[in-house]
XYZ file of C-alpha atoms in Angstrom:
612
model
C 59.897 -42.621 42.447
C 63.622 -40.810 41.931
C 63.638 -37.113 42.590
C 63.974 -36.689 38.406
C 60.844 -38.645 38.021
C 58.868 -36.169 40.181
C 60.474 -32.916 39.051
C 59.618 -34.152 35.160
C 55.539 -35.103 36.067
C 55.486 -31.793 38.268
C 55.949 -29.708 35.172
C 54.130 -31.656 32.546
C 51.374 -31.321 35.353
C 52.258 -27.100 35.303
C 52.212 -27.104 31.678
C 49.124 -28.429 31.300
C 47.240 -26.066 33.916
C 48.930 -23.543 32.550
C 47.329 -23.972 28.787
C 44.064 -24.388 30.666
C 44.384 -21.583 32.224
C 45.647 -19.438 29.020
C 42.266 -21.042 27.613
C 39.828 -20.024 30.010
C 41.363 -16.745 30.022
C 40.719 -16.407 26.527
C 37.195 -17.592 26.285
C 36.884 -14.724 29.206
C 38.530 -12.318 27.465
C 35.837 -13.290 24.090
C 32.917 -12.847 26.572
C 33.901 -9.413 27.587
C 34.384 -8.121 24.351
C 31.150 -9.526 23.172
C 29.280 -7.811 26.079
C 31.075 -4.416 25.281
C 31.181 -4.437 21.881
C 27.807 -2.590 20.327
C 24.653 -4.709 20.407
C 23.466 -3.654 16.909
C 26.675 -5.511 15.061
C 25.574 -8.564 17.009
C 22.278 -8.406 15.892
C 22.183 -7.530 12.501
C 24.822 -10.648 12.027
C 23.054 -12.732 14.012
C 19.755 -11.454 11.703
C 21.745 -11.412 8.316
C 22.664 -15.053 9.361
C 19.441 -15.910 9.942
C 17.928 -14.666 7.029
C 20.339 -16.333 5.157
C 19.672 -19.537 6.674
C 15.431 -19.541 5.829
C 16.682 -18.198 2.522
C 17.999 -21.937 1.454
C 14.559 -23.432 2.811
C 11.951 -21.348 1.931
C 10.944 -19.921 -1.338
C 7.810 -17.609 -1.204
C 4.753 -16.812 -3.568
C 2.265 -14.022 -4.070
C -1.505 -15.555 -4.087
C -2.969 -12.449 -3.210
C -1.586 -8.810 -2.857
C -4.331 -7.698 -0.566
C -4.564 -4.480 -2.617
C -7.941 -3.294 -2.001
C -11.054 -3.385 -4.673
C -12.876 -0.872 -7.070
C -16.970 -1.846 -7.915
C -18.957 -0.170 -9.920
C -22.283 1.935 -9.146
C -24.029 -1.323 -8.713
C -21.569 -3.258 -6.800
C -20.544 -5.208 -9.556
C -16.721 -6.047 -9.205
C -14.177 -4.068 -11.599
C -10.776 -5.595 -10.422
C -9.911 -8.698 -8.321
C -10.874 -12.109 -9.754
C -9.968 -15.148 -7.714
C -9.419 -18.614 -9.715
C -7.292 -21.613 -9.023
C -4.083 -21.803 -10.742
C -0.922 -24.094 -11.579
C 1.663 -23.305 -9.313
C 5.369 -24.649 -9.172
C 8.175 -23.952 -6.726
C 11.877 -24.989 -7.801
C 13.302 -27.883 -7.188
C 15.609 -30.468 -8.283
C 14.548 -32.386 -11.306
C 15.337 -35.923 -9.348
C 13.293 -34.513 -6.581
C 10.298 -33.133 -8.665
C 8.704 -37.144 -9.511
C 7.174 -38.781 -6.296
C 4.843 -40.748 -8.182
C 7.005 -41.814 -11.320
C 7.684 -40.399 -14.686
C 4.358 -40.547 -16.295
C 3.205 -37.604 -14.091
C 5.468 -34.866 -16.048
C 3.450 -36.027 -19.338
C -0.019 -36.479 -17.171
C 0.322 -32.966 -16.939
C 1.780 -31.594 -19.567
C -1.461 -33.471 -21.521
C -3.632 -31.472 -19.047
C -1.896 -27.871 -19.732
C -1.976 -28.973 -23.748
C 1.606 -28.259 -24.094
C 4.617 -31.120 -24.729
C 5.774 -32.789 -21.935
C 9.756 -31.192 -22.939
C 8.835 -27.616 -22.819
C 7.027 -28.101 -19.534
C 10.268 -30.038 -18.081
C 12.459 -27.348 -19.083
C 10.422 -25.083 -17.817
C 9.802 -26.184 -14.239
C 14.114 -26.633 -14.305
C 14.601 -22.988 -15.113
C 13.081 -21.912 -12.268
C 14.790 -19.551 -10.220
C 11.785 -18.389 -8.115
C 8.221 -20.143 -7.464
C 6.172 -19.316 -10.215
C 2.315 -19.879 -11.753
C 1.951 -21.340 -15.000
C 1.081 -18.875 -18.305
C -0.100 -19.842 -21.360
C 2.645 -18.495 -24.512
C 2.241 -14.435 -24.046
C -0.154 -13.856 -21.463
C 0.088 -11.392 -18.669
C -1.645 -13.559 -16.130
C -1.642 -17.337 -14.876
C -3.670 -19.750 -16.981
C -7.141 -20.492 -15.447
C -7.631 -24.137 -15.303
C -11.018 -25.338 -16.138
C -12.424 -28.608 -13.988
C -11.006 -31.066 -15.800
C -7.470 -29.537 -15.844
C -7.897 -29.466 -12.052
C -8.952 -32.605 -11.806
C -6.405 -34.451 -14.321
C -3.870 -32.209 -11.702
C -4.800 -33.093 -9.151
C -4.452 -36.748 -8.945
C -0.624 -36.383 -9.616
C 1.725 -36.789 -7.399
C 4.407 -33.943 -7.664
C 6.943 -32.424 -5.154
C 6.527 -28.491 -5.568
C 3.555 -28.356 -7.799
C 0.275 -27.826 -6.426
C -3.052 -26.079 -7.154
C -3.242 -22.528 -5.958
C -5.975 -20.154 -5.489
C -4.920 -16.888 -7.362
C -6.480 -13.505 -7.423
C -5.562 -11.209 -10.567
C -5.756 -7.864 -10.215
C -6.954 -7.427 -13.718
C -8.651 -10.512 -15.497
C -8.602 -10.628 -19.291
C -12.454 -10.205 -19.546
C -11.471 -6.439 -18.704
C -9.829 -4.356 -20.692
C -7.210 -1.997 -18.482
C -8.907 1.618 -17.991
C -7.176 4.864 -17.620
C -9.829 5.967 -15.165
C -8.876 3.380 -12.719
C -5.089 3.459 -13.525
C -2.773 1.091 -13.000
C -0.570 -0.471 -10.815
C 3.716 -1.746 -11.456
C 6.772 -1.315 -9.648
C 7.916 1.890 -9.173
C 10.881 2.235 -7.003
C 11.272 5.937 -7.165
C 7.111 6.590 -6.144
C 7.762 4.478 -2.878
C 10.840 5.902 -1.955
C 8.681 9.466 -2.342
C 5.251 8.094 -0.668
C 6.663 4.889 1.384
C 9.911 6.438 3.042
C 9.188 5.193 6.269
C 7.805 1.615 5.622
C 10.993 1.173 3.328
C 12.527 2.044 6.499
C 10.493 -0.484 8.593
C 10.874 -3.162 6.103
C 7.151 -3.461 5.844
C 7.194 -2.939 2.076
C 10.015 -3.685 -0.018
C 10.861 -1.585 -3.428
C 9.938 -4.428 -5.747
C 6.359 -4.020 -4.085
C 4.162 -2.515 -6.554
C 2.042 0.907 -6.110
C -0.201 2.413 -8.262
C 0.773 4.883 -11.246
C -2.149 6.449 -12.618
C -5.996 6.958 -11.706
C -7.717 5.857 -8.794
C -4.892 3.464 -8.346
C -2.921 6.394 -7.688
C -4.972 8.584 -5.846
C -5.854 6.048 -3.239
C -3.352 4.262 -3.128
C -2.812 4.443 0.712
C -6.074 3.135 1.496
C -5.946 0.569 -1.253
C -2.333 -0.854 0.145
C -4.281 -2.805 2.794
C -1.767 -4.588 5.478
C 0.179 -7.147 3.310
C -0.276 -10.045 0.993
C -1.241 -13.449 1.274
C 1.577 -15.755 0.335
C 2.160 -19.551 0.326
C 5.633 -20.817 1.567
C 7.564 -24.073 0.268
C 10.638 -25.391 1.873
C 13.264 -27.143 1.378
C 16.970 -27.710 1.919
C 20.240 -26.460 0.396
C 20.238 -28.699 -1.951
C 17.108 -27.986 -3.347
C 15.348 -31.331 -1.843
C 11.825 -30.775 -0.210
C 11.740 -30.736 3.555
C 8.571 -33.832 4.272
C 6.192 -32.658 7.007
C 7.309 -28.511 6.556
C 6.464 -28.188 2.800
C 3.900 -25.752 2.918
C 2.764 -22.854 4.738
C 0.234 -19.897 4.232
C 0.614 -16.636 5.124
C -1.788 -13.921 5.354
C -3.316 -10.723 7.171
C -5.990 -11.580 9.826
C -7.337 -7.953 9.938
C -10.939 -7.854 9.376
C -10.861 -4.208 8.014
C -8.328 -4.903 4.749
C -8.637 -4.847 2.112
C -11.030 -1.734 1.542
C -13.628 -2.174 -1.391
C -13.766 1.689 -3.147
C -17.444 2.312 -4.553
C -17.422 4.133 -7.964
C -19.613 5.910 -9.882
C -19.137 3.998 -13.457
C -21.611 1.849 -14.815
C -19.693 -1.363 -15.793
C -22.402 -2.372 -18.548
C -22.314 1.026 -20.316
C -18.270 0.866 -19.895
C -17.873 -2.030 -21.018
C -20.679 -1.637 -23.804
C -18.995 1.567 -24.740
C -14.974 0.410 -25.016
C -16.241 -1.836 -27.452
C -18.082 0.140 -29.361
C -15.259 2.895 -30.186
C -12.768 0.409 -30.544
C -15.204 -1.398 -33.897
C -15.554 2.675 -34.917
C -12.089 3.107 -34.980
C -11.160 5.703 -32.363
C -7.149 5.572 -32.276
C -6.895 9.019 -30.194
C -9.083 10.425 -28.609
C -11.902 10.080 -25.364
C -15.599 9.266 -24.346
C -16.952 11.145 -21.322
C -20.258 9.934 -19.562
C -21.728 12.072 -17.141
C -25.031 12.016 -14.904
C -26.901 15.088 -16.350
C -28.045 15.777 -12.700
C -25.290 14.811 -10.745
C -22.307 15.216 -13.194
C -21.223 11.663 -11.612
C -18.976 9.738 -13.775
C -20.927 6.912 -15.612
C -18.260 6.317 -18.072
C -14.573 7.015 -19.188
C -12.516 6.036 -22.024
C -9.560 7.327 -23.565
C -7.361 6.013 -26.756
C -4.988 4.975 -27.323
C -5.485 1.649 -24.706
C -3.816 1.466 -21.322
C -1.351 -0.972 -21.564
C -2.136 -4.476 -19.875
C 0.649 -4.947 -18.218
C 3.494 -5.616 -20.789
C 6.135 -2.478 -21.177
C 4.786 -0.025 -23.858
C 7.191 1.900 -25.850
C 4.430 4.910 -26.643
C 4.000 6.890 -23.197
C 0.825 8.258 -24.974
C -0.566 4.904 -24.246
C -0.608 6.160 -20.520
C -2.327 9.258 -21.295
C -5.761 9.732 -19.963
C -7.467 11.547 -23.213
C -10.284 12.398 -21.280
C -8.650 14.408 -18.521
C -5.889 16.016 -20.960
C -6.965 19.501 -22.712
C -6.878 19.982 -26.024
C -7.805 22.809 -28.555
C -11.906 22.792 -28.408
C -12.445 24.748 -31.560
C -16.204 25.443 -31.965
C -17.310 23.767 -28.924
C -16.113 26.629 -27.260
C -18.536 29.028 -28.593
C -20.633 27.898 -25.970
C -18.234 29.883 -23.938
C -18.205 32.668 -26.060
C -21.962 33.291 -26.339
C -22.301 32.940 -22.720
C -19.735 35.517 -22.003
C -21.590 37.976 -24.986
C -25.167 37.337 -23.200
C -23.817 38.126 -20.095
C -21.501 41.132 -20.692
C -25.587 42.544 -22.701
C -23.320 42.601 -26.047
C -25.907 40.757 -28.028
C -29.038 39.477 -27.261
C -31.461 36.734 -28.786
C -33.025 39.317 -31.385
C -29.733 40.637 -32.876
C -29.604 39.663 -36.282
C -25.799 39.320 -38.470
C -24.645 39.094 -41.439
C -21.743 36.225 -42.669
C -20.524 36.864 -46.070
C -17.644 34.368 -45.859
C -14.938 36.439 -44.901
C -14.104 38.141 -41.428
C -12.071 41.127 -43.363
C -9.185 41.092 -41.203
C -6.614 38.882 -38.940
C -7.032 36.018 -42.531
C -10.317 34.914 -40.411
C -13.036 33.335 -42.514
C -16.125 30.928 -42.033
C -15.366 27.952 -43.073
C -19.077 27.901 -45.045
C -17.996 29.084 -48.352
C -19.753 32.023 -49.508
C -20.975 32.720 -45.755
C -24.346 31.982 -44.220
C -25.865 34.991 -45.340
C -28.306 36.945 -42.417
C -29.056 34.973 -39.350
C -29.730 35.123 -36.114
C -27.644 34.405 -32.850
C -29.077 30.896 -32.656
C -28.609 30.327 -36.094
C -24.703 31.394 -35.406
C -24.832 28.820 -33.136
C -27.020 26.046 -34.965
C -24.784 27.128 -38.118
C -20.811 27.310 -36.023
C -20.507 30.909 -37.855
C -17.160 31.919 -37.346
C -17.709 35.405 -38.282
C -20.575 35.693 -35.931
C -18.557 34.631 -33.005
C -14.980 36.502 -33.661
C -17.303 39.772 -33.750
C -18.770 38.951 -30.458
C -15.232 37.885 -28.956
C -14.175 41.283 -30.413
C -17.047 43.411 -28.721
C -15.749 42.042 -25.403
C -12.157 41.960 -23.605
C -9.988 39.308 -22.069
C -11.074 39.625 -18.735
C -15.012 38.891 -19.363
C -14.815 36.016 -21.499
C -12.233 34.745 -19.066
C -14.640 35.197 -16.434
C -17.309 34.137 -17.759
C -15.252 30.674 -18.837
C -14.035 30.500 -15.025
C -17.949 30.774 -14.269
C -18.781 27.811 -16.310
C -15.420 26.026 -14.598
C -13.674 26.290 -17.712
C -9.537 26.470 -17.576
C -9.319 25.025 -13.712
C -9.569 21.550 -12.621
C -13.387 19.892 -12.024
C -12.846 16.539 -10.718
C -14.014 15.998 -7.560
C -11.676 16.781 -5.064
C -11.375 17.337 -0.952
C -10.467 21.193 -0.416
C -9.015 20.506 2.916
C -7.250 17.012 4.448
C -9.015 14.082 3.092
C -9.547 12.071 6.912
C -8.269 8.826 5.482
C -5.087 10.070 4.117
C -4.707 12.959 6.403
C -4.022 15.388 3.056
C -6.270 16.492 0.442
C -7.636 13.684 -2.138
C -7.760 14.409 -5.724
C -9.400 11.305 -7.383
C -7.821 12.094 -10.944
C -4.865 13.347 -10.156
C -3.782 13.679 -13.824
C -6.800 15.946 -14.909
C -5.277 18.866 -16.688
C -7.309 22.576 -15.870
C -6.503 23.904 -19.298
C -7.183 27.531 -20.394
C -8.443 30.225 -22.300
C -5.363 32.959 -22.411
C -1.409 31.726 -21.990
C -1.317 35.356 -20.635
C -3.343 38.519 -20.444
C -2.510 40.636 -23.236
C -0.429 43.650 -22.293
C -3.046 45.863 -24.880
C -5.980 44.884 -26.339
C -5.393 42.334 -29.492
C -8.104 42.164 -31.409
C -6.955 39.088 -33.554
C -6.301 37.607 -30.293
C -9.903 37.785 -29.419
C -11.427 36.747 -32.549
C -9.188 33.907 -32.290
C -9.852 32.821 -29.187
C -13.966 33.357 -29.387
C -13.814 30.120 -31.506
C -12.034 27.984 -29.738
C -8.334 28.724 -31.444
C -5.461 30.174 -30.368
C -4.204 29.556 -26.539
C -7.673 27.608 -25.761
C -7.066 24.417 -24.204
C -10.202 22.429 -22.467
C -10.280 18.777 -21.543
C -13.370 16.512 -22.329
C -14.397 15.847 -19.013
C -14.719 19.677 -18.725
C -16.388 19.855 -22.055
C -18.926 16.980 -20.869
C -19.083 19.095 -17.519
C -19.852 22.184 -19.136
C -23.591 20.586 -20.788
C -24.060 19.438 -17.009
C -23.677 22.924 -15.946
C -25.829 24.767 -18.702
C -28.571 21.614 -17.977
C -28.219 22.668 -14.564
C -29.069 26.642 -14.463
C -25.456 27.962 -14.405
C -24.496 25.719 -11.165
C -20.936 24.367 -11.831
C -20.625 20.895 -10.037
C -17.416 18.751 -9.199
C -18.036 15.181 -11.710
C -17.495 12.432 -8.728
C -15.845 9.074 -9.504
C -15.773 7.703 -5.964
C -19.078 7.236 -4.331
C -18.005 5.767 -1.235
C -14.483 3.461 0.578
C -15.749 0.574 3.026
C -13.831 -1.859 5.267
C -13.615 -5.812 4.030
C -16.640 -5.931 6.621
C -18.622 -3.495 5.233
C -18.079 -0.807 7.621
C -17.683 2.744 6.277
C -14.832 4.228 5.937
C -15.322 7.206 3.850
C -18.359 9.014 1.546
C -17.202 11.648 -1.127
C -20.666 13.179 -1.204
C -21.303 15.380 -4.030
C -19.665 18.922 -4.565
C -20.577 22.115 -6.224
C -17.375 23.662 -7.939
C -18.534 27.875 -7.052
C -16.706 30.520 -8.786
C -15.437 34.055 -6.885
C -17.410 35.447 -9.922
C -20.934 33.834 -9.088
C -23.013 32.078 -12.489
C -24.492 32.535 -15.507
C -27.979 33.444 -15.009
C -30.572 30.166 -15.941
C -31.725 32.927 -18.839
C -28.322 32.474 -20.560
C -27.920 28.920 -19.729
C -31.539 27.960 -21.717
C -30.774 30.031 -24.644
C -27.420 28.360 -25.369
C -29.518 24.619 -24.855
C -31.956 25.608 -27.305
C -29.042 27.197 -30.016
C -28.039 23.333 -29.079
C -30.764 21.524 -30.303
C -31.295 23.998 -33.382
C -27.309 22.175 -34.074
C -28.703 18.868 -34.028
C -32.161 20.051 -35.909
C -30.698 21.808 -38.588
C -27.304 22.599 -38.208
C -23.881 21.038 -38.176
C -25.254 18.329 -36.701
C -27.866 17.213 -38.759
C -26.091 14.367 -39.762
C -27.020 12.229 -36.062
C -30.543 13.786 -35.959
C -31.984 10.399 -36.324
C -32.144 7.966 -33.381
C -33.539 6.287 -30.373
C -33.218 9.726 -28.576
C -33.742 13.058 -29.827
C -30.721 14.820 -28.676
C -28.567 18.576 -28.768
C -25.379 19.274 -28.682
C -22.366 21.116 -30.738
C -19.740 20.295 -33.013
C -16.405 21.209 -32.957
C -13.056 21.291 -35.529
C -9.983 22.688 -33.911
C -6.905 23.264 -36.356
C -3.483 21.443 -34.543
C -0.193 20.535 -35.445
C 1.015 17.353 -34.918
C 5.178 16.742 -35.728
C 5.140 19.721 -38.070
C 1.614 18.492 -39.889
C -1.584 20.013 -40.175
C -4.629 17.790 -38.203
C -7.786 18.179 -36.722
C -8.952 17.592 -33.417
C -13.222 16.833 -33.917
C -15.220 17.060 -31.256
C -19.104 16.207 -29.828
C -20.857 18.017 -27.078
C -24.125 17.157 -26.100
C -27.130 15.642 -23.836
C -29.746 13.042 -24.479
C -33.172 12.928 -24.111
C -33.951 16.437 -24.954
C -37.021 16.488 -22.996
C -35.880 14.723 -19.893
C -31.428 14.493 -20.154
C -30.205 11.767 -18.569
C -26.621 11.739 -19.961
C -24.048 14.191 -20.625
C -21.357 13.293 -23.397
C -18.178 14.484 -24.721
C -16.462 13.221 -27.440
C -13.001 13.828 -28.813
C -11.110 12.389 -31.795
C -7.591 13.980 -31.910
C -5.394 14.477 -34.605
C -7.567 13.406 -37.183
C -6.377 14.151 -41.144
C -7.690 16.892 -42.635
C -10.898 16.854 -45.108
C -12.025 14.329 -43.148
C -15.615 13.818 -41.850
C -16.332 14.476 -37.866
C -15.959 11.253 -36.352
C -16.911 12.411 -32.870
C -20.355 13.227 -34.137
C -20.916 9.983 -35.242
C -19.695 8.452 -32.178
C -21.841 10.902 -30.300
C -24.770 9.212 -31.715
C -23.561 5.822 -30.893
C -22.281 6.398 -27.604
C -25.946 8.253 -27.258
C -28.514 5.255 -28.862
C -25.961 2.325 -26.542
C -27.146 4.678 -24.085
C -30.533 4.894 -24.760
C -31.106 0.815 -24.955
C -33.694 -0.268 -22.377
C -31.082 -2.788 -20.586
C -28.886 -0.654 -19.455
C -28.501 0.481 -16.187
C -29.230 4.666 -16.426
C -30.494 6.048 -13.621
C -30.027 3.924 -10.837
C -26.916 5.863 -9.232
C -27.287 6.919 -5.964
């Protein structure tokens, strides 16, 4: 080989080590700066990239939120119904057939919709989905022979599902339970750290109202159970890795929250005001003994689910105050027995007109002489602005306070609830209302008159109204009305009892003397009164009227009201009702729901009684 030869292979030979070595240098070089760049860039790539990559195979759907349960007083179930369901995850339409074309009409026959709109549904998928029938809120429950005609198909991405709704359609949504939707800004407020964690995510849902709201914590539970279909990037299902489920293994979630409601007498009850008519307004059920919640309802309806543009459909009625007009004599006569500025004996006389502040009864001509209990039997407002008058601001305030009027009722912890580790108020919308906006300055005699029958800055809510017959049933002894009996674990283990509470005022009670007069100026309502009207039915039963004068948008209404207990000799049931904002002239339709509410009551299959 010449001496050129050599010299030539010699540095092809040196070029070619030296790229190799420029190479290796390089993928050195790489190495080290991958060891001392920061970990967490490497990581959340190498986890964005991953996520990315199950994003193209798996699509994911919600059988089962694992929120936890409410039951009523009996253990009957008031949310959570399981059924089996139509569900369908996307795919492409060439993909979708395994078992030929006739299985798109095959079950399009079995939903009872054409075979068309059920292909163009399933190809506007952009997420797994159950089937709905036209404008419902939930999936469509398939009856045995839907699930069998389904089930002999052979579909990619469709399959029978069990699915729990939260709601069914056999209840009607309740504003004492609440509700629950996606509320971004609540989680960010209550969920900070698990948004953090990415344990929940902000399209999660939490619960807005009620008991859903309350307890929402405990009700949470530790995740959902979900079913998982792959498939590739094109859309194609992945044979032999279709399916997977996914779901919590603790044995202590989801929690199953004990009420006090009756669901019979709810139920019962929700259909009964709707056939009356109530369009504003609330029904409040309380144990005469215990003041435990046996019913709720409030008017407008919750919403079920679909966007309302009326936030008064989200008002709880029964836990907002309103003016009480006469019901809140009661107050007032209290307060005047108390303070020793009348007694039974004391005999008045109503002519009609007060003489001063443009106060008059509204009987025309006046009621003549009577007594106190015929004041009260009668709704005299002369009678009662002279015995607001005789008294100041301070003792009929106290004396309202004592009868836990114009401060919250509901049941509620005091001090940290051990659960949630802060205190628990189960209705956390409940208004306290009150009886003066502010203490006048000097004594205002038109401001007293006034507010003796339930006008002026009054405000009282009808689960306080409802509460207020407990208390007088009761001797004076103010007690908290309970909604949650007791929280258990999935496996029955207890978690928490709310036992019942006494609500105490700094200012002590009304003496049982001035509690059993104002029950039997009660009964003289319903005997020969302004209540007259509902004297007749399957209870004998007391109570008090009461028209408040309002303004709605500039327009004169009437808010009618219903106090009262039933049976007179042995109460069982406390019951306030309010219709709000009612046209004028017109007749008290809260009395005559009182009676109604009072005889569903009263029928011998009902539950009554049997609370713990």
């Amino acid at each position: 080989m010449s001496v050129a030869r050599r010299r030539g292979r010699q540095r092809r030979i040196f070029v070619v080590l030296l790229g190799m070595s420029l190479g290796l240098a390089g993928v050195l070089l790489r190495l080290a700066w991958l060891q001392l760049s920061p970990a967490e860039t490497v990581g959340a790539g190498a986890a964005h990239l991953l996520s990315e990559s199950v994003a193209q195979r798996e699509r994911e759907l919600v059988l089962d939120s694992g929120r936890g349960d409410f039951f009523d007083r009996e253990g009957l179930a008031l949310t959570g119904e399981t059924y089996e369901a139509l569900a369908v995850f996307p795919l492409q339409a060439k993909s979708r057939l395994a078992g030929g074309a006739a299985d798109m009409d095959k079950l399009a026959a079995a939903l009872h919709v054409p075979p068309e709109r059920l292909r163009v549904w399933m190809q506007s998928l952009k997420e797994p989905a159950f089937w709905h029938r036209e404008g419902a809120r939930i999936p469509l429950k398939l009856s045995k022979g839907q699930l069998a005609a389904i089930r002999g198909l052979r579909m990619n991405g469709v399959r029978v599902l069990p699915y729990r709704s939260r709601y069914p359609d056999a209840f009607k949504p309740m504003h004492v339970l609440g509700y629950v939707s996606q509320h971004p800004e609540l989680l960010r407020r209550d969920y900070g750290e698990r948004l953090k964690e990415r344990t929940m995510k902000l399209s999660d849902q939490t619960g807005g109202a009620g008991l859903e709201r309350s307890l929402d914590r405990l009700l949470q539970g530790t995740g959902p159970t979900t079913v998982s279909y792959f498939t590739d990037g094109a859309d194609k299902p992945m044979h032999g890795l279709e399916w997977r489920l996914t779901r919590s293994e603790n044995p202590y979630y989801p929690v199953r929250v004990k009420t006090t409601l009756d669901r019979a007498i709810q139920d019962k009850l929700e259909r009964y005001v709707d056939a009356q008519g109530l369009r504003e307004g609330a029904v409040v059920v309380l144990d005469a003994r215990s003041a435990d919640i046996v019913a709720m309802i409030s008017r407008p309806q919750l919403p079920d689910g679909s966007a309302a543009a009326d936030p008064e459909r989200y008002v709880n009625h029964a836990v907002r105050a309103a003016t009480p007009g006469s019901v809140f004599k009661l107050v007032t006569e209290a307060a005047a027995l108390e303070a020793h500025v009348t007694n039974e004996g004391e005999t008045f006389r109503c002519n009609g007109d007060y003489g001063r502040y443009g106060l008059h009864c509204w009987a025309r001509g006046g009621h003549g002489d009577l007594t106190l209990q015929d004041a009260l039997a009668g709704s005299c407002n002369v009678v009662f602005a002279t015995l607001a008058e005789r008294m100041d601001a301070r003792t009929l305030a106290v004396t309202a306070e004592k009868l836990g009027i114009g401060e919250q009722v509901g049941w509620a912890s005091g001090s940290a609830f051990a659960p949630l580790k802060k205190p628990l108020r189960l209705l956390p919308e409940e208004e306290g209302g009150l009886v003066f906006e502010s203490f006048p300055a000097v004594r205002d005699g038109g401001q007293m008159a006034q507010t003796g029958i339930g006008q002026r800055d009054v405000r009282i809510s009808p689960l306080q109204a409802a509460n207020l017959v407990v208390t007088l049933l009761n001797g004076g002894i103010v007690q908290e009305p309970r909604l949650v009996s007791d929280i258990r674990y999935a496996n029955g283990q207890l978690l928490a009892k709310l036992p019942r509470q006494t609500l105490p005022s700094r200012y002590g009670r009304i003496s049982r003397d001035t509690a059993d007069t104002i029950l039997a100026g009660m009964e003289a309502v319903v005997d020969r009164g302004t209540g007259q009207s509902i004297r007749d039915g399957i209870w004998s039963v007391a109570g008090k009227s009461g028209t408040a004068q309002v303004s709605l948008n500039g327009r004169e209404k009437l808010n009618q009201w219903f106090v009262g207990y039933g049976p007179i000799r042995s109460p069982r049931y406390a019951v306030a009702v309010l219709s709000e904002n009612r046209a004028l002239h017109t007749s008290n339709q809260a009395a005559k729901l009182f009676r109604g509410v009072m005889d569903i009551l009263a029928e011998p299959d009902d539950s009554q009684g049997k609370n713990e």
